[in-house]
Amino acid sequence: GAVVSQHPSWVICKSGTSVKIECRSLDFQATTMFWYRQFPKQSLMLMATSNEGSKATYEQGVEKDKFLINHASLTLSTLTVTSAHPEDSSFYICSAYVTGELFFGEGSRLTVL
Amino acid sequence: AQSVTQLDSQVPVFEEAPVELRCNYSSSVSVYLFWYVQYPNQGLQLLLKYLSGSTLVKGINGFEAEFNKSQTSFHLRKPSVHISDTAEYFCAVTTNTGFQKLVFGTGTRLLVSP
């Protein structure tokens, strides 16, 4: 099946810094990618829908200026957590849609100290 | 809007025993249903999906699920589990084939012990 890769898998940063997480579709082109956030022992919550070449569509309650999403190419979407704080610590998962299938990345664990 | 309920947060079971993980959904329109498995610190892997057709859906790793429209359920079953099946299982629903607004349940942790 198709492969979606996220990088980095783990990241620890200081409070106030910005962190970028990449989501790549390795062997296919994805016009649409989704970003989810997962708190410990909880479900995945959709943060935003990312469409190549256009602005991301954010879910209600998700701060657009805090979580910057860019989908500049058909194989890459990035999530930048700006001025990160401890409450932003979470597991972030991306997924890519291609003709009736949704493929998930391995996830990126962000810890903000 | 649609929603998904997984009533069991954790299901302990012995190896080689059968298991059923329950999933109920709520929607005013037709739905597409999915089961995903998540191993620790990993992303999600699709186990099976129901889009249309036969209500009994077979997936990977010996899992199957049955779509029951009257009971709005999509329970996941496996006749004989292995230690390696220990993981978190998520039921998900969408009303759009483009996976827009895919809504996940809270997950069920399957714990298989020897």
Short mmCIF file of C-alpha atoms in Angstrom, two decimals:
data_model
loop_
_atom_site.label_atom_id
_atom_site.label_comp_id
_atom_site.label_asym_id
_atom_site.label_seq_id
_atom_site.Cartn_x
_atom_site.Cartn_y
_atom_site.Cartn_z
CA GLY A 1 0.00 0.00 0.00
CA ALA A 2 0.90 3.64 -0.15
CA VAL A 3 3.35 5.01 2.37
CA VAL A 4 3.04 8.21 4.33
CA SER A 5 6.07 9.29 6.28
CA GLN A 6 6.24 11.82 9.09
CA HIS A 7 9.33 13.53 10.37
CA PRO A 8 10.43 13.86 13.06
CA SER A 9 8.99 10.96 15.01
CA TRP A 10 9.93 12.57 18.30
CA VAL A 11 10.74 16.16 19.10
CA ILE A 12 11.42 17.93 22.36
CA CYS A 13 11.57 21.69 22.40
CA LYS A 14 11.64 24.57 24.83
CA SER A 15 8.58 26.64 25.50
CA GLY A 16 8.30 29.56 23.10
CA THR A 17 10.06 27.92 20.19
CA SER A 18 8.47 26.78 16.93
CA VAL A 19 8.48 23.23 15.66
CA LYS A 20 7.85 21.98 12.12
CA ILE A 21 6.51 18.52 11.38
CA GLU A 22 6.63 17.15 7.86
CA CYS A 23 4.22 14.72 6.27
CA ARG A 24 5.25 13.15 2.99
CA SER A 25 3.48 10.77 0.65
CA LEU A 26 6.37 8.68 -0.59
CA ASP A 27 4.96 6.84 -3.59
CA PHE A 28 1.85 8.73 -4.56
CA GLN A 29 0.52 12.23 -4.93
CA ALA A 30 -2.00 13.46 -2.43
CA THR A 31 -4.13 16.48 -3.16
CA THR A 32 -5.63 16.30 0.30
CA MET A 33 -3.94 15.65 3.60
CA PHE A 34 -5.41 15.73 7.07
CA TRP A 35 -3.80 16.61 10.38
CA TYR A 36 -4.96 15.06 13.63
CA ARG A 37 -4.03 15.53 17.24
CA GLN A 38 -4.18 12.74 19.76
CA PHE A 39 -3.98 13.23 23.50
CA PRO A 40 -2.85 10.34 25.70
CA LYS A 41 -5.37 7.54 25.82
CA GLN A 42 -7.80 9.54 23.73
CA SER A 43 -9.06 9.53 20.21
CA LEU A 44 -7.83 11.43 17.19
CA MET A 45 -9.23 14.88 16.73
CA LEU A 46 -9.18 16.40 13.27
CA MET A 47 -7.31 19.68 13.33
CA ALA A 48 -7.37 20.72 9.71
CA THR A 49 -7.72 19.66 6.12
CA SER A 50 -4.85 20.58 3.87
CA ASN A 51 -5.35 20.94 0.12
CA GLU A 52 -2.41 21.34 -2.21
CA GLY A 53 -2.00 24.88 -3.39
CA SER A 54 -4.66 26.40 -1.19
CA LYS A 55 -5.16 27.45 2.39
CA ALA A 56 -5.90 24.81 4.96
CA THR A 57 -9.37 24.44 6.40
CA TYR A 58 -9.25 24.40 10.17
CA GLU A 59 -11.71 22.75 12.49
CA GLN A 60 -13.59 24.82 15.01
CA GLY A 61 -11.48 25.62 18.02
CA VAL A 62 -8.12 25.10 16.32
CA GLU A 63 -5.97 28.23 16.31
CA LYS A 64 -4.87 29.01 12.77
CA ASP A 65 -2.02 31.21 13.91
CA LYS A 66 -0.78 28.62 16.35
CA PHE A 67 -0.87 25.64 14.00
CA LEU A 68 0.37 26.72 10.58
CA ILE A 69 -0.28 24.22 7.83
CA ASN A 70 1.30 24.40 4.41
CA HIS A 71 0.68 22.03 1.52
CA ALA A 72 3.04 23.37 -1.09
CA SER A 73 3.36 20.23 -3.19
CA LEU A 74 1.42 17.06 -3.93
CA THR A 75 3.74 15.04 -1.74
CA LEU A 76 4.43 17.30 1.22
CA SER A 77 2.38 18.97 3.91
CA THR A 78 3.88 20.64 6.95
CA LEU A 79 2.50 21.52 10.35
CA THR A 80 4.31 24.23 12.27
CA VAL A 81 3.49 24.68 15.93
CA THR A 82 4.40 28.29 16.61
CA SER A 83 5.51 29.54 20.01
CA ALA A 84 4.90 26.12 21.48
CA HIS A 85 3.81 25.73 25.10
CA PRO A 86 3.55 22.65 27.31
CA GLU A 87 -0.16 22.32 26.56
CA ASP A 88 0.74 21.78 22.90
CA SER A 89 2.50 18.56 23.85
CA SER A 90 0.71 15.82 22.01
CA PHE A 91 0.89 13.16 19.32
CA TYR A 92 0.31 14.62 15.88
CA ILE A 93 -0.71 12.35 13.04
CA CYS A 94 -1.14 13.17 9.38
CA SER A 95 -2.97 11.24 6.74
CA ALA A 96 -3.15 11.46 2.99
CA TYR A 97 -6.13 10.76 0.80
CA VAL A 98 -5.89 9.06 -2.57
CA THR A 99 -8.89 7.73 -4.48
CA GLY A 100 -10.95 6.05 -1.83
CA GLU A 101 -8.16 5.32 0.60
CA LEU A 102 -6.70 7.14 3.55
CA PHE A 103 -3.15 6.41 4.60
CA PHE A 104 -1.71 7.49 7.92
CA GLY A 105 1.76 8.57 8.89
CA GLU A 106 3.56 7.08 11.86
CA GLY A 107 2.86 10.12 14.00
CA SER A 108 5.07 12.72 15.63
CA ARG A 109 5.29 13.08 19.38
CA LEU A 110 5.88 16.64 20.50
CA THR A 111 7.00 17.39 24.02
CA VAL A 112 7.28 21.02 25.04
CA LEU A 113 9.30 21.70 28.16
CA ALA B 1 -23.23 15.53 12.39
CA GLN B 2 -22.16 11.96 12.84
CA SER B 3 -20.68 10.45 15.98
CA VAL B 4 -19.13 7.18 17.06
CA THR B 5 -19.37 5.43 20.41
CA GLN B 6 -17.01 2.75 21.60
CA LEU B 7 -18.39 1.78 24.97
CA ASP B 8 -15.50 -0.45 26.00
CA SER B 9 -12.33 1.44 26.79
CA GLN B 10 -10.45 -1.77 27.48
CA VAL B 11 -11.10 -5.41 26.65
CA PRO B 12 -8.92 -8.06 28.29
CA VAL B 13 -8.92 -11.48 26.69
CA PHE B 14 -6.84 -14.63 26.76
CA GLU B 15 -4.87 -15.77 23.77
CA GLU B 16 -6.83 -17.90 21.28
CA ALA B 17 -10.15 -16.72 22.70
CA PRO B 18 -12.69 -14.92 20.52
CA VAL B 19 -13.20 -11.20 20.89
CA GLU B 20 -15.76 -8.59 19.90
CA LEU B 21 -15.10 -4.86 20.05
CA ARG B 22 -18.25 -2.81 19.96
CA CYS B 23 -18.91 0.26 17.86
CA ASN B 24 -22.14 2.21 17.50
CA TYR B 25 -22.61 5.23 15.32
CA SER B 26 -25.08 8.02 14.90
CA SER B 27 -25.87 9.71 11.61
CA SER B 28 -28.87 11.07 9.78
CA VAL B 29 -27.45 10.08 6.39
CA SER B 30 -25.69 7.09 4.91
CA VAL B 31 -22.30 6.38 6.36
CA TYR B 32 -19.01 4.74 5.56
CA LEU B 33 -17.46 2.86 8.46
CA PHE B 34 -13.91 1.89 9.29
CA TRP B 35 -11.85 0.08 11.88
CA TYR B 36 -8.25 1.09 12.44
CA VAL B 37 -5.56 -0.41 14.65
CA GLN B 38 -2.87 1.60 16.36
CA TYR B 39 0.23 0.08 17.91
CA PRO B 40 2.15 2.11 20.53
CA ASN B 41 3.70 5.28 19.18
CA GLN B 42 2.60 4.52 15.66
CA GLY B 43 0.07 5.81 13.20
CA LEU B 44 -3.13 4.04 12.24
CA GLN B 45 -3.48 1.04 10.01
CA LEU B 46 -6.73 0.20 8.28
CA LEU B 47 -8.19 -3.14 9.36
CA LEU B 48 -11.34 -3.05 7.27
CA LYS B 49 -14.01 -0.79 5.87
CA TYR B 50 -17.64 -0.80 4.91
CA LEU B 51 -18.62 1.37 1.97
CA SER B 52 -21.55 -0.55 0.49
CA GLY B 53 -22.63 -4.05 -0.48
CA SER B 54 -22.27 -7.03 1.79
CA THR B 55 -22.76 -6.14 5.42
CA LEU B 56 -20.12 -8.64 6.54
CA VAL B 57 -16.73 -7.22 5.87
CA LYS B 58 -13.50 -9.15 6.16
CA GLY B 59 -10.24 -7.39 6.87
CA ILE B 60 -6.61 -8.07 7.56
CA ASN B 61 -5.20 -10.22 10.34
CA GLY B 62 -8.34 -12.36 10.55
CA PHE B 63 -10.65 -9.56 11.67
CA GLU B 64 -14.17 -9.07 10.40
CA ALA B 65 -17.02 -6.68 11.12
CA GLU B 66 -20.71 -6.61 10.44
CA PHE B 67 -22.63 -3.51 9.50
CA ASN B 68 -26.05 -3.49 11.14
CA LYS B 69 -28.06 -0.53 9.94
CA SER B 70 -31.06 -1.14 12.18
CA GLN B 71 -28.89 -1.22 15.27
CA THR B 72 -26.47 1.39 13.92
CA SER B 73 -23.58 -0.84 14.84
CA PHE B 74 -20.33 -2.00 13.28
CA HIS B 75 -18.81 -4.43 15.76
CA LEU B 76 -15.36 -5.88 15.14
CA ARG B 77 -14.74 -9.58 15.74
CA LYS B 78 -11.95 -12.09 15.64
CA PRO B 79 -12.50 -15.79 16.37
CA SER B 80 -9.08 -16.38 17.92
CA VAL B 81 -6.76 -13.61 19.07
CA HIS B 82 -2.98 -13.58 19.35
CA ILE B 83 -0.68 -11.76 21.72
CA SER B 84 0.33 -9.57 18.80
CA ASP B 85 -3.25 -8.27 18.51
CA THR B 86 -2.69 -6.22 21.65
CA ALA B 87 -3.23 -2.66 20.47
CA GLU B 88 -5.69 0.23 20.39
CA TYR B 89 -8.61 -0.15 18.02
CA PHE B 90 -10.55 2.79 16.64
CA CYS B 91 -13.89 2.80 14.91
CA ALA B 92 -14.47 5.70 12.55
CA VAL B 93 -17.29 7.07 10.43
CA THR B 94 -17.68 9.51 7.61
CA THR B 95 -20.47 10.47 5.30
CA ASN B 96 -18.08 11.44 2.55
CA THR B 97 -16.04 9.14 0.35
CA GLY B 98 -13.32 11.74 0.33
CA PHE B 99 -12.80 11.13 4.04
CA GLN B 100 -13.78 14.65 4.89
CA LYS B 101 -14.75 14.95 8.54
CA LEU B 102 -13.71 11.43 9.46
CA VAL B 103 -14.86 11.05 13.06
CA PHE B 104 -13.16 8.60 15.38
CA GLY B 105 -14.45 6.83 18.44
CA THR B 106 -12.54 7.04 21.68
CA GLY B 107 -10.83 3.73 21.06
CA THR B 108 -10.78 0.30 22.69
CA ARG B 109 -7.60 -1.13 24.08
CA LEU B 110 -7.42 -4.86 23.41
CA LEU B 111 -5.19 -6.63 25.92
CA VAL B 112 -4.35 -10.20 25.01
CA SER B 113 -2.67 -12.25 27.68
CA PRO B 114 -1.23 -15.78 27.52
#
